[in-house]
Amino acid sequence: MFDWNYLAQQLINGLTLGSIYGLIAIGYSLVYGIIGMINFAHGDVYMISAYLTAIALAICSLFGIHSVIASLFITMFFAMSITGLYGWAIERIAYRPLRHSTRLAPLISAIGMSIVLEEFVRISQGARNQAVPMLIKGQWHIDSLTLISTIQMMIIAATIISVFFLSIIINKTSIGRAMRATQQDLLMAEILGISANKIIPLVFVIGSVMAAIAGCLVSLNYGSFNYAIGFIIGIKAFTSAVLGGIGSLPGAMLGGLLLGMAESLYTGFFESDYKDVFAFSLLILVLILKPSGLLGTADVEKV
Amino acid sequence: MKKYMQGLKEACLTTFIAILLLGPIISLVLDGFEIHMIAQRTLVLAVVIFFGKLIFVLFKVHPIAGG
């Protein structure tokens, strides 16, 4: 007999995982949408936010701040602001000097930046696994057998709130209008007075802040991380962005949710060893059927 | 003289950003749920970044480099 409770549990787990993929995928999609390049250091920004979370929590404990809400607020603010600065620095160091060079040059410099960040953290903090105290405890029963933990609910809620605010920034503010104009035509936007040197770093900062939210919540959820976590989650988030249609924000979120659900369902009903094989097979299948991704639009070249 | 003062200002700003950016990870080393502060690392970082940037900027404005 089919276990519906088990299916519901896997869907909740998939929704949580997918929310994380979606948050990180937004960073890839934003940067690709504006400059047409992939920020390969984005996964490492997520990894750094996990370290900053652990450091901020330790500082809170050192200063005798034991309130969970206060610690969480300080930790998220600390992680988001420093990680945002990392986003700005990545653009300033790895992208801006190469903006008018060949397409491959910034790609290589971004890969180099990713390696630099990873090794910088490994040398500074050590290669061992680090731990974060399980600050948020408790779980809720949806029915007798299906559970959702408080931190899972927080991840889903934080994702909804972040995406809501991001869509307001992009669709309702003058900065968002400038971002959309830069996305459509960088040269024309510059001619019309939009400063690319302000908009492009801002996009990197927004993407990094999204990754910081994900990194903070994931480290609180799993309680353990190391310097190498950025690589695999970066690849998964990139896959999500491509699956949903790179350059499209709803697409990034949809791709993340689909990938998270697919992984979770496959792990729950089949084998966890092959979950990555299944996830990437799904990507290949979608790209064969719809090369621009689920919500992406194919580029039309005018002759 | 103005160019050199500008170089000094740039070096100070770069050092400040570097400390803000790299300082927490470099000097606050995690050990379980606690942190150990290694202040010397921040000091070394600040010195290297400050003098590195200063030399770079001064070289750029020097007549040898066509500045």
Coordinates of C-alpha atoms in Angstrom, one line a residue:
Chain A
M1 CA 0.0 0.0 0.0
F2 CA 1.3 3.4 -0.9
D3 CA 2.4 5.6 2.0
W4 CA 0.9 9.0 1.4
N5 CA 2.4 10.4 4.7
Y6 CA 5.8 9.5 3.5
L7 CA 5.2 11.2 0.2
A8 CA 4.0 14.4 2.1
Q9 CA 7.2 14.3 4.2
Q10 CA 9.4 14.0 1.2
L11 CA 7.6 16.9 -0.5
I12 CA 8.2 19.1 2.6
N13 CA 11.8 18.1 2.6
G14 CA 12.0 18.8 -1.1
L15 CA 10.3 22.2 -0.7
T16 CA 12.9 23.2 1.9
L17 CA 15.8 22.0 -0.2
G18 CA 14.3 23.6 -3.3
S19 CA 13.9 26.9 -1.5
I20 CA 17.6 27.0 -0.7
Y21 CA 18.5 26.1 -4.3
G22 CA 16.1 28.8 -5.6
L23 CA 17.6 31.5 -3.3
I24 CA 21.1 30.7 -4.6
A25 CA 20.0 30.3 -8.2
I26 CA 18.5 33.8 -8.1
G27 CA 22.1 35.1 -7.7
Y28 CA 23.2 33.2 -10.8
S29 CA 20.2 34.3 -12.8
L30 CA 20.5 38.0 -11.8
V31 CA 24.2 38.2 -12.8
Y32 CA 23.6 36.3 -16.0
G33 CA 20.6 38.5 -16.9
I34 CA 22.6 41.7 -16.5
I35 CA 26.1 40.8 -17.9
G36 CA 25.5 37.5 -19.7
M37 CA 28.1 35.7 -17.6
I38 CA 28.1 33.1 -14.9
N39 CA 29.4 34.1 -11.5
F40 CA 31.3 30.9 -10.6
A41 CA 32.3 32.3 -7.2
H42 CA 28.7 32.5 -6.1
G43 CA 28.7 29.1 -4.4
D44 CA 31.7 30.2 -2.4
V45 CA 29.9 33.3 -1.2
Y46 CA 27.3 30.9 0.2
M47 CA 30.0 29.0 1.9
I48 CA 31.5 32.2 3.5
S49 CA 28.0 33.1 4.8
A50 CA 27.9 29.8 6.6
Y51 CA 31.2 30.6 8.3
L52 CA 30.1 34.1 9.1
T53 CA 26.9 32.7 10.7
A54 CA 28.9 30.5 13.0
I55 CA 31.3 33.3 13.9
A56 CA 28.4 35.7 14.6
L57 CA 26.7 33.1 16.8
A58 CA 29.9 32.6 18.7
I59 CA 30.3 36.4 19.2
C60 CA 26.7 36.6 20.4
S61 CA 27.4 33.8 22.9
L62 CA 30.6 35.6 24.0
F63 CA 28.8 38.8 24.7
G64 CA 26.1 36.9 26.6
I65 CA 23.3 37.4 24.1
H66 CA 21.2 34.3 24.7
S67 CA 17.9 35.3 23.2
V68 CA 17.3 33.2 20.0
I69 CA 15.6 36.0 18.2
A70 CA 18.2 38.6 19.0
S71 CA 21.1 36.2 18.0
L72 CA 19.3 35.3 14.8
F73 CA 18.7 38.9 13.9
I74 CA 22.4 39.9 14.6
T75 CA 23.7 36.8 12.8
M76 CA 21.7 37.4 9.7
F77 CA 22.5 41.1 9.6
F78 CA 26.2 40.3 10.1
A79 CA 26.3 37.5 7.4
M80 CA 24.2 39.5 4.9
S81 CA 26.2 42.7 5.2
I82 CA 29.7 41.1 4.9
T83 CA 28.6 38.7 2.2
G84 CA 27.1 41.6 0.3
L85 CA 30.5 43.2 0.5
Y86 CA 32.0 40.0 -0.9
G87 CA 29.7 40.3 -3.9
W88 CA 30.8 43.8 -4.5
A89 CA 34.5 42.9 -4.2
I90 CA 34.1 39.9 -6.6
E91 CA 32.6 42.3 -9.2
R92 CA 35.3 44.9 -8.6
I93 CA 38.2 42.5 -8.8
A94 CA 37.2 39.7 -11.1
Y95 CA 34.6 41.2 -13.5
R96 CA 35.0 45.0 -13.9
P97 CA 38.6 45.1 -15.2
L98 CA 37.6 42.4 -17.8
R99 CA 34.2 43.9 -18.8
H100 CA 35.3 44.8 -22.3
S101 CA 37.6 41.8 -22.9
T102 CA 36.7 38.4 -24.5
R103 CA 33.8 36.4 -23.0
L104 CA 36.2 33.7 -21.7
A105 CA 38.4 36.0 -19.6
P106 CA 35.8 36.9 -16.8
L107 CA 34.8 33.3 -16.7
I108 CA 38.3 32.2 -15.9
S109 CA 38.8 35.0 -13.4
A110 CA 35.5 34.0 -11.7
I111 CA 36.8 30.4 -11.4
G112 CA 40.1 31.7 -10.1
M113 CA 38.1 33.9 -7.6
S114 CA 36.2 30.8 -6.5
I115 CA 39.4 28.9 -5.8
V116 CA 40.9 31.9 -4.0
L117 CA 37.9 32.2 -1.7
E118 CA 37.8 28.4 -1.0
E119 CA 41.5 28.2 -0.2
F120 CA 41.4 31.5 1.8
V121 CA 38.8 30.0 4.1
R122 CA 40.6 26.6 4.3
I123 CA 43.8 28.2 5.3
S124 CA 42.2 30.6 7.8
Q125 CA 39.7 28.3 9.4
G126 CA 41.1 24.9 8.8
A127 CA 39.8 22.0 6.6
R128 CA 37.8 20.3 9.4
N129 CA 34.0 20.3 9.6
Q130 CA 32.6 23.2 11.6
A131 CA 29.5 23.1 13.8
V132 CA 26.7 25.6 14.5
P133 CA 24.6 25.2 17.6
M134 CA 21.0 24.0 16.9
L135 CA 19.5 27.3 17.8
I136 CA 16.0 26.7 16.5
K137 CA 14.3 23.6 17.8
G138 CA 10.8 22.2 17.7
Q139 CA 8.7 20.6 15.1
W140 CA 5.0 20.7 14.0
H141 CA 2.8 17.8 13.2
I142 CA 0.8 18.2 10.0
D143 CA -0.8 14.9 10.6
S144 CA 0.1 12.0 12.8
L145 CA 3.1 11.0 10.8
T146 CA 4.1 14.0 8.8
L147 CA 6.4 16.6 10.5
I148 CA 7.8 20.0 9.6
S149 CA 10.5 21.4 11.8
T150 CA 10.5 25.1 12.8
I151 CA 13.7 25.8 10.9
Q152 CA 12.2 24.2 7.8
M153 CA 9.2 26.5 8.2
M154 CA 11.6 29.4 8.6
I155 CA 13.5 28.5 5.5
I156 CA 10.3 28.4 3.4
A157 CA 9.0 31.7 5.0
A158 CA 12.4 33.4 4.5
T159 CA 12.5 32.4 0.9
I160 CA 8.9 33.7 0.3
I161 CA 9.7 37.0 2.0
S162 CA 13.1 37.4 0.2
V163 CA 11.6 36.7 -3.2
F164 CA 8.7 39.1 -2.5
F165 CA 11.0 41.9 -1.5
L166 CA 13.3 41.2 -4.5
S167 CA 10.4 41.3 -6.9
I168 CA 9.2 44.6 -5.4
I169 CA 12.8 46.0 -5.8
I170 CA 12.9 44.9 -9.4
N171 CA 9.4 45.8 -10.5
K172 CA 8.5 48.8 -8.5
T173 CA 11.6 50.9 -7.8
S174 CA 13.8 53.1 -9.9
I175 CA 16.8 50.9 -9.2
G176 CA 14.9 47.9 -10.4
R177 CA 13.9 49.8 -13.6
A178 CA 17.6 50.6 -14.2
M179 CA 18.4 46.9 -13.6
R180 CA 15.8 45.8 -16.1
A181 CA 17.0 48.4 -18.7
T182 CA 20.6 47.2 -18.2
Q183 CA 19.4 43.6 -18.7
Q184 CA 17.7 44.5 -22.0
D185 CA 20.5 46.6 -23.5
L186 CA 23.6 47.6 -21.5
L187 CA 24.9 50.0 -24.1
M188 CA 21.5 51.8 -24.6
A189 CA 21.0 52.0 -20.8
E190 CA 24.4 53.7 -20.5
I191 CA 23.6 56.1 -23.3
L192 CA 20.4 57.0 -21.4
G193 CA 22.3 57.8 -18.2
I194 CA 22.2 54.6 -16.3
S195 CA 25.6 53.9 -14.7
A196 CA 26.6 50.3 -15.3
N197 CA 29.3 50.8 -12.7
K198 CA 26.5 51.2 -10.1
I199 CA 24.0 48.7 -11.4
I200 CA 26.3 45.7 -12.0
P201 CA 27.9 45.7 -8.5
L202 CA 24.4 46.2 -7.0
V203 CA 23.3 43.0 -8.8
F204 CA 26.2 41.1 -7.4
V205 CA 25.4 42.5 -3.9
I206 CA 21.8 41.4 -4.1
G207 CA 22.7 37.9 -5.4
S208 CA 25.2 37.6 -2.5
V209 CA 22.7 38.7 0.1
M210 CA 20.3 36.0 -1.2
A211 CA 23.1 33.4 -0.9
A212 CA 23.8 34.7 2.6
I213 CA 20.2 34.1 3.7
A214 CA 20.4 30.6 2.3
G215 CA 23.8 29.9 3.9
C216 CA 22.7 31.2 7.3
L217 CA 19.5 29.1 7.3
V218 CA 21.1 26.0 5.9
S219 CA 23.9 26.0 8.5
L220 CA 21.3 26.4 11.2
N221 CA 19.3 23.6 9.8
Y222 CA 22.1 21.0 9.2
G223 CA 24.4 22.3 12.0
S224 CA 27.6 21.4 10.1
F225 CA 29.5 22.7 7.2
N226 CA 33.1 22.9 5.8
Y227 CA 35.0 25.0 3.3
A228 CA 34.0 22.8 0.3
I229 CA 30.2 23.1 0.6
G230 CA 30.1 25.9 -1.9
F231 CA 31.1 23.8 -4.9
I232 CA 28.4 21.2 -5.0
I233 CA 25.5 23.5 -3.9
G234 CA 26.8 26.1 -6.4
I235 CA 26.6 23.5 -9.2
K236 CA 23.1 22.5 -8.0
A237 CA 21.9 26.1 -7.9
F238 CA 23.4 26.8 -11.3
T239 CA 21.5 23.7 -12.6
S240 CA 18.3 25.1 -11.1
A241 CA 18.9 28.4 -12.8
V242 CA 19.4 26.7 -16.2
L243 CA 16.4 24.4 -15.6
G244 CA 14.1 27.3 -15.0
G245 CA 15.6 29.4 -17.7
I246 CA 18.7 31.4 -16.9
G247 CA 18.1 35.1 -16.6
S248 CA 14.6 34.6 -15.4
L249 CA 14.0 35.1 -11.6
P250 CA 10.7 33.1 -11.4
G251 CA 12.5 30.5 -13.5
A252 CA 15.3 30.3 -11.0
M253 CA 12.9 29.8 -8.2
L254 CA 10.9 27.3 -10.1
G255 CA 14.0 25.4 -11.2
G256 CA 15.2 25.3 -7.6
L257 CA 11.9 24.0 -6.3
L258 CA 11.7 21.3 -9.0
L259 CA 15.3 20.2 -8.5
G260 CA 14.8 20.1 -4.7
M261 CA 11.6 18.1 -5.0
A262 CA 13.0 15.7 -7.6
E263 CA 16.1 15.0 -5.4
S264 CA 14.0 14.6 -2.3
L265 CA 11.5 12.2 -3.9
Y266 CA 14.2 10.2 -5.6
T267 CA 16.1 9.9 -2.3
G268 CA 13.0 8.9 -0.5
F269 CA 11.6 6.3 -2.9
F270 CA 14.7 5.0 -4.6
E271 CA 18.4 5.4 -3.8
S272 CA 20.2 8.4 -2.2
D273 CA 23.4 7.4 -4.0
Y274 CA 22.0 8.2 -7.4
K275 CA 20.1 11.4 -6.5
D276 CA 22.6 13.6 -8.3
V277 CA 22.5 11.4 -11.4
F278 CA 18.7 11.7 -11.4
A279 CA 18.8 15.5 -10.9
F280 CA 21.2 16.1 -13.7
S281 CA 19.4 13.6 -16.0
L282 CA 16.3 15.7 -15.4
L283 CA 18.2 18.8 -16.4
I284 CA 19.4 17.1 -19.6
L285 CA 15.9 16.0 -20.5
V286 CA 14.4 19.4 -20.0
L287 CA 17.2 21.0 -22.0
I288 CA 16.7 18.6 -24.9
L289 CA 12.9 19.3 -24.9
K290 CA 13.2 23.1 -24.2
P291 CA 16.8 24.4 -24.6
S292 CA 16.0 27.8 -23.1
G293 CA 14.8 26.3 -19.8
L294 CA 11.2 26.1 -18.4
L295 CA 10.5 29.9 -18.2
G296 CA 13.4 31.2 -20.4
T297 CA 12.8 32.9 -23.7
A298 CA 14.9 31.9 -26.7
D299 CA 17.1 34.7 -28.1
V300 CA 15.9 36.0 -31.4
E301 CA 18.7 37.3 -33.6
K302 CA 17.6 40.0 -36.0
V303 CA 19.4 39.9 -39.4
Chain B
M1 CA 51.9 66.2 -3.9
K2 CA 48.2 66.0 -4.5
K3 CA 48.6 62.7 -6.4
Y4 CA 50.6 61.2 -3.5
M5 CA 48.0 62.3 -1.0
Q6 CA 45.3 60.7 -3.2
G7 CA 47.4 57.5 -3.2
L8 CA 47.6 57.5 0.6
K9 CA 43.9 58.0 0.8
E10 CA 43.2 55.1 -1.6
A11 CA 45.6 52.9 0.4
C12 CA 43.7 53.7 3.6
L13 CA 40.3 53.0 2.0
T14 CA 41.5 49.7 0.5
T15 CA 42.9 48.6 3.9
F16 CA 39.7 49.5 5.6
I17 CA 37.6 47.5 3.1
A18 CA 40.0 44.5 3.3
I19 CA 39.8 44.4 7.1
L20 CA 36.0 44.6 6.9
L21 CA 35.9 41.9 4.2
L22 CA 38.6 39.5 5.3
G23 CA 39.0 40.3 8.9
P24 CA 36.2 38.2 10.4
I25 CA 37.3 35.0 8.6
I26 CA 41.0 35.5 9.1
S27 CA 41.1 36.6 12.7
L28 CA 38.1 34.9 14.3
V29 CA 38.9 31.2 14.1
L30 CA 36.1 28.7 14.9
D31 CA 36.8 26.0 17.5
G32 CA 33.6 24.1 18.1
F33 CA 31.0 26.6 19.2
E34 CA 33.7 29.1 20.3
I35 CA 36.0 31.4 18.5
H36 CA 39.7 32.2 19.1
M37 CA 40.8 35.7 18.1
I38 CA 44.2 35.9 16.3
A39 CA 44.7 39.6 16.1
Q40 CA 48.2 39.4 14.5
R41 CA 46.6 38.0 11.4
T42 CA 44.5 41.2 10.9
L43 CA 47.6 43.3 11.6
V44 CA 49.6 41.5 9.0
L45 CA 46.7 41.7 6.5
A46 CA 46.4 45.5 7.1
V47 CA 50.1 46.1 6.7
V48 CA 50.4 44.0 3.5
I49 CA 47.3 45.5 1.9
F50 CA 48.2 49.1 2.9
F51 CA 51.8 49.1 1.7
G52 CA 50.9 46.9 -1.3
K53 CA 48.3 49.3 -2.5
L54 CA 50.4 52.4 -1.6
I55 CA 53.4 51.1 -3.7
F56 CA 51.0 50.2 -6.5
V57 CA 49.4 53.6 -6.6
L58 CA 52.6 55.5 -6.1
F59 CA 54.2 53.6 -9.0
K60 CA 51.2 54.4 -11.2
V61 CA 51.5 58.2 -10.6
H62 CA 55.4 58.2 -10.7
P63 CA 57.0 59.6 -13.9
I64 CA 58.7 56.2 -14.5
A65 CA 55.3 54.7 -15.2
G66 CA 54.2 57.7 -17.2
G67 CA 52.1 59.2 -14.4

